[in-house]
Coordinates of C-alpha atoms and ligand atoms in Angstrom, one line a residue:
X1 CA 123.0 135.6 70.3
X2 CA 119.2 136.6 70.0
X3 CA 118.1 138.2 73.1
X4 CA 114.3 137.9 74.4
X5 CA 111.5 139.8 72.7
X6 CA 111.3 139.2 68.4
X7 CA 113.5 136.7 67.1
X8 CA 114.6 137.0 63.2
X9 CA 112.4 134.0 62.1
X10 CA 109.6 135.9 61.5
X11 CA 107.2 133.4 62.5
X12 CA 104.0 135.1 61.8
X13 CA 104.8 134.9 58.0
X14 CA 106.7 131.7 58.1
X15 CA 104.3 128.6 59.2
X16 CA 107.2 126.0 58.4
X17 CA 109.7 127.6 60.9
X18 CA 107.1 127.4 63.6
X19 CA 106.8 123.7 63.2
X20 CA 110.1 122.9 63.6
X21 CA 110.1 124.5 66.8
X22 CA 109.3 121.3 68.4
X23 CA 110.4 118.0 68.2
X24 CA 110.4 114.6 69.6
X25 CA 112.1 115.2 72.6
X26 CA 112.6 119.3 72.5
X27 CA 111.4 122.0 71.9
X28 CA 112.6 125.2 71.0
X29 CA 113.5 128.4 73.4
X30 CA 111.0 130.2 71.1
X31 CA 108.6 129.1 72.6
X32 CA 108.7 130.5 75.7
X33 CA 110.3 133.8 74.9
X34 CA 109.0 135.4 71.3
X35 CA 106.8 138.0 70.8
X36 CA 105.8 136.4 67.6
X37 CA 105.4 132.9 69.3
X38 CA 102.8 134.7 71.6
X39 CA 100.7 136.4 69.3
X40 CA 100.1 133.1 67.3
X41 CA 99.0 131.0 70.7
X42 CA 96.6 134.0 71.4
X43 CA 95.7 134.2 67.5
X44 CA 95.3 130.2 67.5
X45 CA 95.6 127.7 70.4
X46 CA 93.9 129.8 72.6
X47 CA 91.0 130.7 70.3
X48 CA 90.4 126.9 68.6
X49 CA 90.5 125.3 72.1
X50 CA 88.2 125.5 75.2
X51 CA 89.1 127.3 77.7
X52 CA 88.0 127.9 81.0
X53 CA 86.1 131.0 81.7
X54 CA 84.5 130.6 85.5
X55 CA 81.8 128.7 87.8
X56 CA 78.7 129.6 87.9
X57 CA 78.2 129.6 91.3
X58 CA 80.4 133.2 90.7
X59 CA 77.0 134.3 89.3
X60 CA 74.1 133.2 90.8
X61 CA 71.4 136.1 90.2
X62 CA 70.3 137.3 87.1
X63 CA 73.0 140.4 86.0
X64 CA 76.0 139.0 88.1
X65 CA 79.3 139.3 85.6
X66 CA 82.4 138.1 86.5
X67 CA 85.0 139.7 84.3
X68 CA 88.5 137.4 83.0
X69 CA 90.1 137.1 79.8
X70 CA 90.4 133.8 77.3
X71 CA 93.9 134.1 75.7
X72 CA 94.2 137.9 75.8
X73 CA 90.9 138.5 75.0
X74 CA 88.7 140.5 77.1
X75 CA 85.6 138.8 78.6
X76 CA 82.8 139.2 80.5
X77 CA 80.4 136.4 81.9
X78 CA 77.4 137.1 83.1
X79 CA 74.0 135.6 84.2
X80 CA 71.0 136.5 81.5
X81 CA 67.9 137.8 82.2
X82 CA 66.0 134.5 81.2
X83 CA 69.4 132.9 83.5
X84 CA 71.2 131.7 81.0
X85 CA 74.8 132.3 81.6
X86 CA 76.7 134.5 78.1
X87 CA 80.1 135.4 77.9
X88 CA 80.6 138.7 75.7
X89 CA 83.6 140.6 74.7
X90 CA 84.3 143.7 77.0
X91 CA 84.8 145.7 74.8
X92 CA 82.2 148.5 73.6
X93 CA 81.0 148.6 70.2
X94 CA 81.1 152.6 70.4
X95 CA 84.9 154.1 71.0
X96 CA 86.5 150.4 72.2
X97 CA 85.9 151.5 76.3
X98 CA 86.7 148.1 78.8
X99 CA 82.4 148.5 79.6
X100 CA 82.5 146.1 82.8
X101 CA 85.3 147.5 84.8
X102 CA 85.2 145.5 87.9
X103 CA 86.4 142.2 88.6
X104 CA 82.5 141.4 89.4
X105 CA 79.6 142.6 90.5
X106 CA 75.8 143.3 89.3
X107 CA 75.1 144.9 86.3
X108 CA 71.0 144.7 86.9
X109 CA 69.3 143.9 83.2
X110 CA 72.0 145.4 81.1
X111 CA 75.3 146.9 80.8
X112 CA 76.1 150.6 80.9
X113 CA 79.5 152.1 79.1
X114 CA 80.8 154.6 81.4
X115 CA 82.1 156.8 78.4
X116 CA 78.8 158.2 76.5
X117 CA 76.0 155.8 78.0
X118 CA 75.2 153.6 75.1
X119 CA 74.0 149.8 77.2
X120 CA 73.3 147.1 76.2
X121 CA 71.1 143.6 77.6
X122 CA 73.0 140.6 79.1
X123 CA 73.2 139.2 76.1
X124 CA 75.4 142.3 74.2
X125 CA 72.4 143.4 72.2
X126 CA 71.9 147.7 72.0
X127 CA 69.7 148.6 74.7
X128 CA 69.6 152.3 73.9
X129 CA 72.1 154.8 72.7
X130 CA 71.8 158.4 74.2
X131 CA 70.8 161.0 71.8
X132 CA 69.4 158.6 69.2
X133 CA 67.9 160.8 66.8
X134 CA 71.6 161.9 65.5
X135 CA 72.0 158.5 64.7
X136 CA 68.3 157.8 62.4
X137 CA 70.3 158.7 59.3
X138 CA 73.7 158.0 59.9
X139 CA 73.5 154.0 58.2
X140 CA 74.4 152.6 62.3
X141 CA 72.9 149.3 61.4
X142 CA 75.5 148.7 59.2
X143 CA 78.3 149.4 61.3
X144 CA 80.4 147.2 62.9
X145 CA 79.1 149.1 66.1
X146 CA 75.7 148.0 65.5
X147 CA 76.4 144.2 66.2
X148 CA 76.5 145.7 70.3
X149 CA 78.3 144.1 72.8
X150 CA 79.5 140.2 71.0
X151 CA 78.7 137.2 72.8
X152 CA 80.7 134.1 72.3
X153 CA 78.5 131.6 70.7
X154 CA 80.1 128.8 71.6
X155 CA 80.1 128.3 75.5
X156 CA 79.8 125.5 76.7
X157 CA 78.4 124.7 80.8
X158 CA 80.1 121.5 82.2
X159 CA 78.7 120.6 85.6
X160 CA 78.9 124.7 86.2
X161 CA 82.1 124.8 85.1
X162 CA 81.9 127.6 82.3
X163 CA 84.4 127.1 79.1
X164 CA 83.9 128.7 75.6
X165 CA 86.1 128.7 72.1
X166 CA 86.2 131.8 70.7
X167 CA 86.8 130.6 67.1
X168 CA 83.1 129.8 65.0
X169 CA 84.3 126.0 63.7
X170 CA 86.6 124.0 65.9
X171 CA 87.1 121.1 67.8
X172 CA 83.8 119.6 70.1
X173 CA 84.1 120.1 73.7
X174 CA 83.8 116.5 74.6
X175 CA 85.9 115.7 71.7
X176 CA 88.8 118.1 72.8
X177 CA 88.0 117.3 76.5
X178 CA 87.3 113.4 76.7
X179 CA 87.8 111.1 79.5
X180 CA 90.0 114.0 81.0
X181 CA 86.5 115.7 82.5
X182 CA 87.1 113.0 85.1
X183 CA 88.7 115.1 87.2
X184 CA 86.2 117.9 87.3
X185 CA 83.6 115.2 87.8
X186 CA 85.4 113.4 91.0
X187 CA 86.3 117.0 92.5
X188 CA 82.7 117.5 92.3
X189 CA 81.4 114.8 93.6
X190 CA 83.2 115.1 96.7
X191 CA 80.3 117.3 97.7
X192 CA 77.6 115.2 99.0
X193 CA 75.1 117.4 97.3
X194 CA 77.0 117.1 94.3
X195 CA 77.8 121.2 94.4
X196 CA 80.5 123.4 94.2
X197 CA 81.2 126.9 95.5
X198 CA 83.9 129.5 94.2
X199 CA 84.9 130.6 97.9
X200 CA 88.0 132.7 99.6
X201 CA 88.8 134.2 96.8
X202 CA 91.1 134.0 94.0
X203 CA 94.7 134.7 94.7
X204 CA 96.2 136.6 91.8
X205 CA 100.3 137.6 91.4
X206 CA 101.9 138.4 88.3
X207 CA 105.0 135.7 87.6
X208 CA 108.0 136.7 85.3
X209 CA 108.2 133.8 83.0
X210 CA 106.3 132.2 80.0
X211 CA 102.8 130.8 80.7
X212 CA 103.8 127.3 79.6
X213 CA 106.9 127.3 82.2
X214 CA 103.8 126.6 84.8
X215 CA 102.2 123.8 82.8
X216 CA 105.2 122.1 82.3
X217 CA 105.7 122.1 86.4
X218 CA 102.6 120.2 87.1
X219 CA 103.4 117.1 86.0
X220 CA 107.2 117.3 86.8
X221 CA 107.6 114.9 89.7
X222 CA 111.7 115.2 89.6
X223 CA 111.2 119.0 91.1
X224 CA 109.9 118.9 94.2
X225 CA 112.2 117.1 96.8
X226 CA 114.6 119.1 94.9
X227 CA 112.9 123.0 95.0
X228 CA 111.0 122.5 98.0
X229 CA 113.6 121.5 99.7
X230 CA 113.8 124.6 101.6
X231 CA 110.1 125.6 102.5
X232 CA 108.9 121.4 102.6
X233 CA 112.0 120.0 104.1
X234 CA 112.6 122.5 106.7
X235 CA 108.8 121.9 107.7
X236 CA 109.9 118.2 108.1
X237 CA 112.8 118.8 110.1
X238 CA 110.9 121.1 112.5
X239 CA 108.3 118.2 113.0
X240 CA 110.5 115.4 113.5
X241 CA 111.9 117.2 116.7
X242 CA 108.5 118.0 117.5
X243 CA 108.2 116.0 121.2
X244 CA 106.5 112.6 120.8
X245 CA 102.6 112.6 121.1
X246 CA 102.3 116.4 119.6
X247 CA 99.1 116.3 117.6
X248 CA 100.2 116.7 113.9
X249 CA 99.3 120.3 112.6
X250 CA 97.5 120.2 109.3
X251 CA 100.7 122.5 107.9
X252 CA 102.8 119.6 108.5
X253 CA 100.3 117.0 106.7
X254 CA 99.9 119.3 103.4
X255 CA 103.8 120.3 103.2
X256 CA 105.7 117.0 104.0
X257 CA 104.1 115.1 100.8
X258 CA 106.3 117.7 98.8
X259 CA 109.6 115.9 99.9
X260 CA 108.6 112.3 99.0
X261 CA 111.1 110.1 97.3
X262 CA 111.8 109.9 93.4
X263 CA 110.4 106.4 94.0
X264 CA 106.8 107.4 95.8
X265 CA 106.3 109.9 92.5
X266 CA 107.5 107.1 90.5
X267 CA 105.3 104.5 91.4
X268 CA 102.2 106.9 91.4
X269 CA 101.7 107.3 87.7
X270 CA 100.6 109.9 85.3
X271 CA 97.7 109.7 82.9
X272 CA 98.7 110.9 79.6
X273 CA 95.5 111.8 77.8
X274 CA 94.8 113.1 74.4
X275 CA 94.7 116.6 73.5
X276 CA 97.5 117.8 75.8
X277 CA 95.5 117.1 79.1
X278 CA 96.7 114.1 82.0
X279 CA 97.1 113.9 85.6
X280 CA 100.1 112.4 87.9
X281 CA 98.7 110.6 90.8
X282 CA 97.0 107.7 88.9
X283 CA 98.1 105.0 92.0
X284 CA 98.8 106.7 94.3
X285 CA 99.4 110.7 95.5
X286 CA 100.8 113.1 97.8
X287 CA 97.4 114.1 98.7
X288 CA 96.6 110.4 99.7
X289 CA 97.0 110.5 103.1
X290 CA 95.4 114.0 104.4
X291 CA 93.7 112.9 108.2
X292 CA 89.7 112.0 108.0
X293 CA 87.6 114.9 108.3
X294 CA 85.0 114.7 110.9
X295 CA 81.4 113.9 109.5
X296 CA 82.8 114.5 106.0
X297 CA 82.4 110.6 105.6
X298 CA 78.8 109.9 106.9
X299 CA 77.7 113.0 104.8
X300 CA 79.4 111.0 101.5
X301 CA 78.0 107.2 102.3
X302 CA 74.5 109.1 103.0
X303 CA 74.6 111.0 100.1
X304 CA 75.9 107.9 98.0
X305 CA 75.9 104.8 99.6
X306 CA 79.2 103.4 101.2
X307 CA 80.6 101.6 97.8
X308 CA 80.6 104.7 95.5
X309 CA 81.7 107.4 98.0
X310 CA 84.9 104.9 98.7
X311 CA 85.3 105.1 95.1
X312 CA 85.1 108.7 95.1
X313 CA 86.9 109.4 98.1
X314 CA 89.4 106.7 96.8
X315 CA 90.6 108.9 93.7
X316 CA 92.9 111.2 94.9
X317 CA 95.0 112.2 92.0
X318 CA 97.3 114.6 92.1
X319 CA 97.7 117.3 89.0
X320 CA 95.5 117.8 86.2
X321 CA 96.5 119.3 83.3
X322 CA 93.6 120.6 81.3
X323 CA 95.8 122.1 78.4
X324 CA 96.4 124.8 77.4
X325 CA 96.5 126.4 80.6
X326 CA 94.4 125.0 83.7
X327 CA 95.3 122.7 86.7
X328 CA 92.3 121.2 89.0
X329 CA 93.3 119.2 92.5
X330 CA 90.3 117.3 92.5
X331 CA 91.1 116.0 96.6
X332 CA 91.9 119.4 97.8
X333 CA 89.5 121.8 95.5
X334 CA 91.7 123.9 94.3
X335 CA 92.2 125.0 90.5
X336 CA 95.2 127.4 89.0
X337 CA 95.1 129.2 86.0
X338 CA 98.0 130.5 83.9
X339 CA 96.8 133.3 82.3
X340 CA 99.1 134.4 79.3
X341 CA 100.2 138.2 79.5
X342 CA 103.0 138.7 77.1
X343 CA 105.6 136.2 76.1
X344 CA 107.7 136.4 79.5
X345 CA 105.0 137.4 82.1
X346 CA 101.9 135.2 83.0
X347 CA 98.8 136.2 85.9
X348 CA 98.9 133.3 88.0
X349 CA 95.3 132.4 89.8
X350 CA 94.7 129.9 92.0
X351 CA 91.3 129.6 93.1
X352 CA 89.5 127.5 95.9
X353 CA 85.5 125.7 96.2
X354 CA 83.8 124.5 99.2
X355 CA 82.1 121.2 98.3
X356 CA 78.9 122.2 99.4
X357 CA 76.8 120.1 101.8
X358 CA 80.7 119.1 103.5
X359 CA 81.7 119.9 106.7
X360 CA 83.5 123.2 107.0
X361 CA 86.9 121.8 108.3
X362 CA 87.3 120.1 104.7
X363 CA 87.1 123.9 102.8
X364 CA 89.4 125.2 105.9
X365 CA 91.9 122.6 104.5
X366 CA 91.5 123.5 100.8
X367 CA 92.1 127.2 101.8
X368 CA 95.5 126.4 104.3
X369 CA 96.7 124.7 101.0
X370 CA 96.2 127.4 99.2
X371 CA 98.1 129.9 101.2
X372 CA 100.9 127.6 102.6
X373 CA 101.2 126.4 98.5
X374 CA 100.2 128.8 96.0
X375 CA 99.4 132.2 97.3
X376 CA 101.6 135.6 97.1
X377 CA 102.6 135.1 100.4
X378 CA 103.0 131.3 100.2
X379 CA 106.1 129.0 100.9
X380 CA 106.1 126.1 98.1
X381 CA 105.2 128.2 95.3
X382 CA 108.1 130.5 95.8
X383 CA 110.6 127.8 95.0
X384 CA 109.0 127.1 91.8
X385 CA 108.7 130.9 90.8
X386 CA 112.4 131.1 91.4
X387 CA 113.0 128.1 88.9
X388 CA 110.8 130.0 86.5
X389 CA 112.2 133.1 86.6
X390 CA 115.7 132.2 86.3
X391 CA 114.8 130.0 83.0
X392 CA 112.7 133.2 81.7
X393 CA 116.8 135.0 82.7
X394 CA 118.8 133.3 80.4
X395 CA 116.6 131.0 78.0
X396 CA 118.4 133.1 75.2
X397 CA 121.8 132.3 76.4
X398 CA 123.8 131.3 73.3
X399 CA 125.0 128.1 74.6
X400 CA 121.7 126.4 73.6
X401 CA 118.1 126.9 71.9
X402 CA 116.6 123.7 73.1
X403 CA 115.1 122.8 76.0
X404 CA 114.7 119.0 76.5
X405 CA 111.9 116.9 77.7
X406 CA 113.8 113.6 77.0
X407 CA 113.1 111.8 80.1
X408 CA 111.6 107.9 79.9
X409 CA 110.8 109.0 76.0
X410 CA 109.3 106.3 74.0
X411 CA 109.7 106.7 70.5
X412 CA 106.6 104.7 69.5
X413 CA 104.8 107.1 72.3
X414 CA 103.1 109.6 69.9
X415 CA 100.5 107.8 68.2
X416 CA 99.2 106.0 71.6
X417 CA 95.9 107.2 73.0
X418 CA 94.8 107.6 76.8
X419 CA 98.1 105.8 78.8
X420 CA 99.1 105.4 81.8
X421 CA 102.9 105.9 82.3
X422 CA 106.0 106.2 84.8
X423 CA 105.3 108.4 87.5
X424 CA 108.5 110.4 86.5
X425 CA 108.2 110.3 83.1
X426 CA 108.2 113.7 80.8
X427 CA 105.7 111.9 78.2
X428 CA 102.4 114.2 79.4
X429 CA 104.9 117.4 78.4
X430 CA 105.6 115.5 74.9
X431 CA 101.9 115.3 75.4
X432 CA 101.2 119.2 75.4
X433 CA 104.0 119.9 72.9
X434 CA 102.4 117.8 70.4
X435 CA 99.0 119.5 71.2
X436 CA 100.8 123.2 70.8
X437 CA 101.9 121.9 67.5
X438 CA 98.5 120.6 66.2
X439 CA 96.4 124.2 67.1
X440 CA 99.1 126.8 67.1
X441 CA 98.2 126.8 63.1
X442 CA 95.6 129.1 61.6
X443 CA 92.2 127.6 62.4
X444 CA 89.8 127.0 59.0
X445 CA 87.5 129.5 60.6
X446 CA 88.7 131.9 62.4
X447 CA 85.6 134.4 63.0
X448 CA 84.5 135.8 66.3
X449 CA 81.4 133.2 66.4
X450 CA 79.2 136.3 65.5
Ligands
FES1 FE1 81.2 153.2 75.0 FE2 81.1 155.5 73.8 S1 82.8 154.2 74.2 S2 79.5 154.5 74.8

């Protein structure tokens, strides 16, 4: 039996056993619980695709930083002085010190490493170095030191939505993206201003399992009248023997959508688009029939005239999968990130935005749902943490070293483009496995972008 942690494969040095570690219909538990497995996703998917850093509107003035990783790589964004928004490594040039130490703040015009003072502009270029003079002789220009603080060079700002590859060469954003961005542009334009705000905060808790154990989730519709039976379906019980006439409580509106039938997530759908990313919800979704919000729908028809803000407000779909590792709710503004720590332990985000311009009661909503759903102290997530944690228990269990993603599988489904499928099929997770596949190889270039 191979127990979590390194198996005997090797995989760093052996590029052939890693592509068998998927097929058609399975893929292997070595994906979700080797040390090797890991480092390659940091070394390669997660530095040859885009990945989501943070919103602008989390850095308005000139020196705000807002400080994350991409993969397990240390970053720092933060607004230029000439406004321009750079991501830079964290990492000082000098003796390696994390220089921004906060999750954000205001760094003024540069940065300032708390260890011996060197600081650099906004952009990672040396500002000064203390004691300079011991340095005119000493051949610093051609140290590695000397490049300063290194900015990403390839970021790319989406409607304020900030993403960047860390690799030189790669994929295009709209080529890896596509008609996916969709989904950031409907959440969006729920605002009437067309503006979004990172609000509330972020809720951050460390889960036990693989990274990709939360991906898989968001499009699994054959969960949730299953695991939320407990937290969704008790909520239902208590309001059916709630006494006729009783106002329904917003709770009740954003839980009891969790316990609809195999046949409701059925018949809703699931985009399956390229490059790992789709959404369930195409027809239908459980976020379909949340109560109007007062004045939210004269802002909209104002702002856009009563055709298109139906069509806006008409889109409600449910999860989107931006692969590798984000999930936007486009009707109720909220968006999750499944930030990789090690093999078997992932930071799990979930952030909120008020659509800007829209009545308050709207971003009141967006921030019950994310307490009553997704927070630390929250009810739904719980159940699916439990799932997770259990599979992260005993994937190395000798009795098997597949896990299977068979369901409504198609075999001529891998070279089709941009469908729309069964709401309960597994094809979007095919979907992601055959994206894992394609980048977790070496990338042609695999520089800094310096
Ligand atoms: Fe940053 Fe020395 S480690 S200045």
């Amino acid at each position: 039996m191979m127990s979590a942690g390194k198996s005997a494969n090797n995989y760093k040095q052996n590029p052939e056993a890693v592509q068998a570690l998927v097929r058609e219909r399975e893929v292997h538990r070595d994906l979700y619980i080797d040390e090797d497995v890991f480092d390659l996703e940091m070394a390669n998917l997660f530095a040859s695709t885009w990945v989501f850093v943070g919103h602008e509107s989390q850095i308005p003035n000139v020196g705000d930083y807002y400080t994350t990783t991409v993969g397990n790589e240390p970053v720092v964004m933060v607004r230029h002085t000439d406004k321009s928004i750079k991501v830079l490594y964290n990492r000082c040039p000098h003796r390696g010190v994390k220089v921004a130490g906060d999750v954000c703040g205001n760094t003024g015009k540069f940065f300032r490493c708390p260890y011996h003072a060197w600081t650099f502009r906004t952009d990672g270029k040396i500002l000064a170095i203390p004691l300079k003079s011991g340095y005119e002789n000493a051949g610093l220009d051609t140290c590695d030191a000397a490049k300063g603080m290194v900015a990403v060079d390839n970021v790319h700002d989406y409607r304020g939505f900030i993403f960047c590859r860390l690799n030189s060469e790669g994929v295009s954003f709209e080529d890896f993206f596509g008609e996916s961005l969709s989904t950031i542009d409907n959440m969006i334009d729920r605002s009437p201003t067309g503006k979004l705000q990172v609000e509330g905060g972020i809720f951050r808790y460390v889960h036990k399992c693989n990274w990709k154990m939360l991906v898989d989730n968001q499009t699994d519709t054959c969960h949730p009248m299953v695991a939320h039976e407990s937290s969704a379906g008790t909520a239902v019980h208590v309001w059916e023997e709630a006494p006729a006439g009783t106002p329904k409580p917003m709770a009740v509106e954003l839980f009891a959508p969790f316990m609809s039938s195999y046949e409701f997530f059925d018949k809703m759908g699931i985009q399956v688009w390229e490059n790992g990313h789709g959404h369930t919800g195409v027809s239908d979704s459980i976020h379909a029939a949340y109560s109007d919000i007062p004045g939210y729908w004269d802002a909209m028809s104002a702002a856009y005239g009563e055709e298109r803000a139906a069509q806006i407000l008409g889109d409600v779909r449910h999860n989107t999968v931006y692969f590798p590792n984000i999930l936007v709710k486009g009707p109720i503004q909220t968006l999750r990130l499944f930030k990789p720590l090690s093999a078997g332990t992932t930071m799990v985000e979930s952030w909120t935005f008020r659509l800007v311009g829209a009545p308050d009661l709207l971003f009141e909503r967006s921030l019950m749902y994310n307490r009553l759903i997704n927070a630390p102290t929250s009810v739904v997530g719980h159940d699916d943490l439990e799932m997770y944690e259990r599979s992260q228990e005993v994937l190395h269990a000798r009795s098997h070293e597949w896990v299977n993603f068979a369901r409504l599988y198609d075999p001529a489904e891998a070279g089709q483009r941009n469908v729309v499928t069964q709401g309960t099929s597994e094809w979007q997770m095919r979907n992601q496995y055959r994206t894992w596949l394609r980048f977790i190889k070496p990338a042609q270039n695999e520089g800094v972008g310096i």
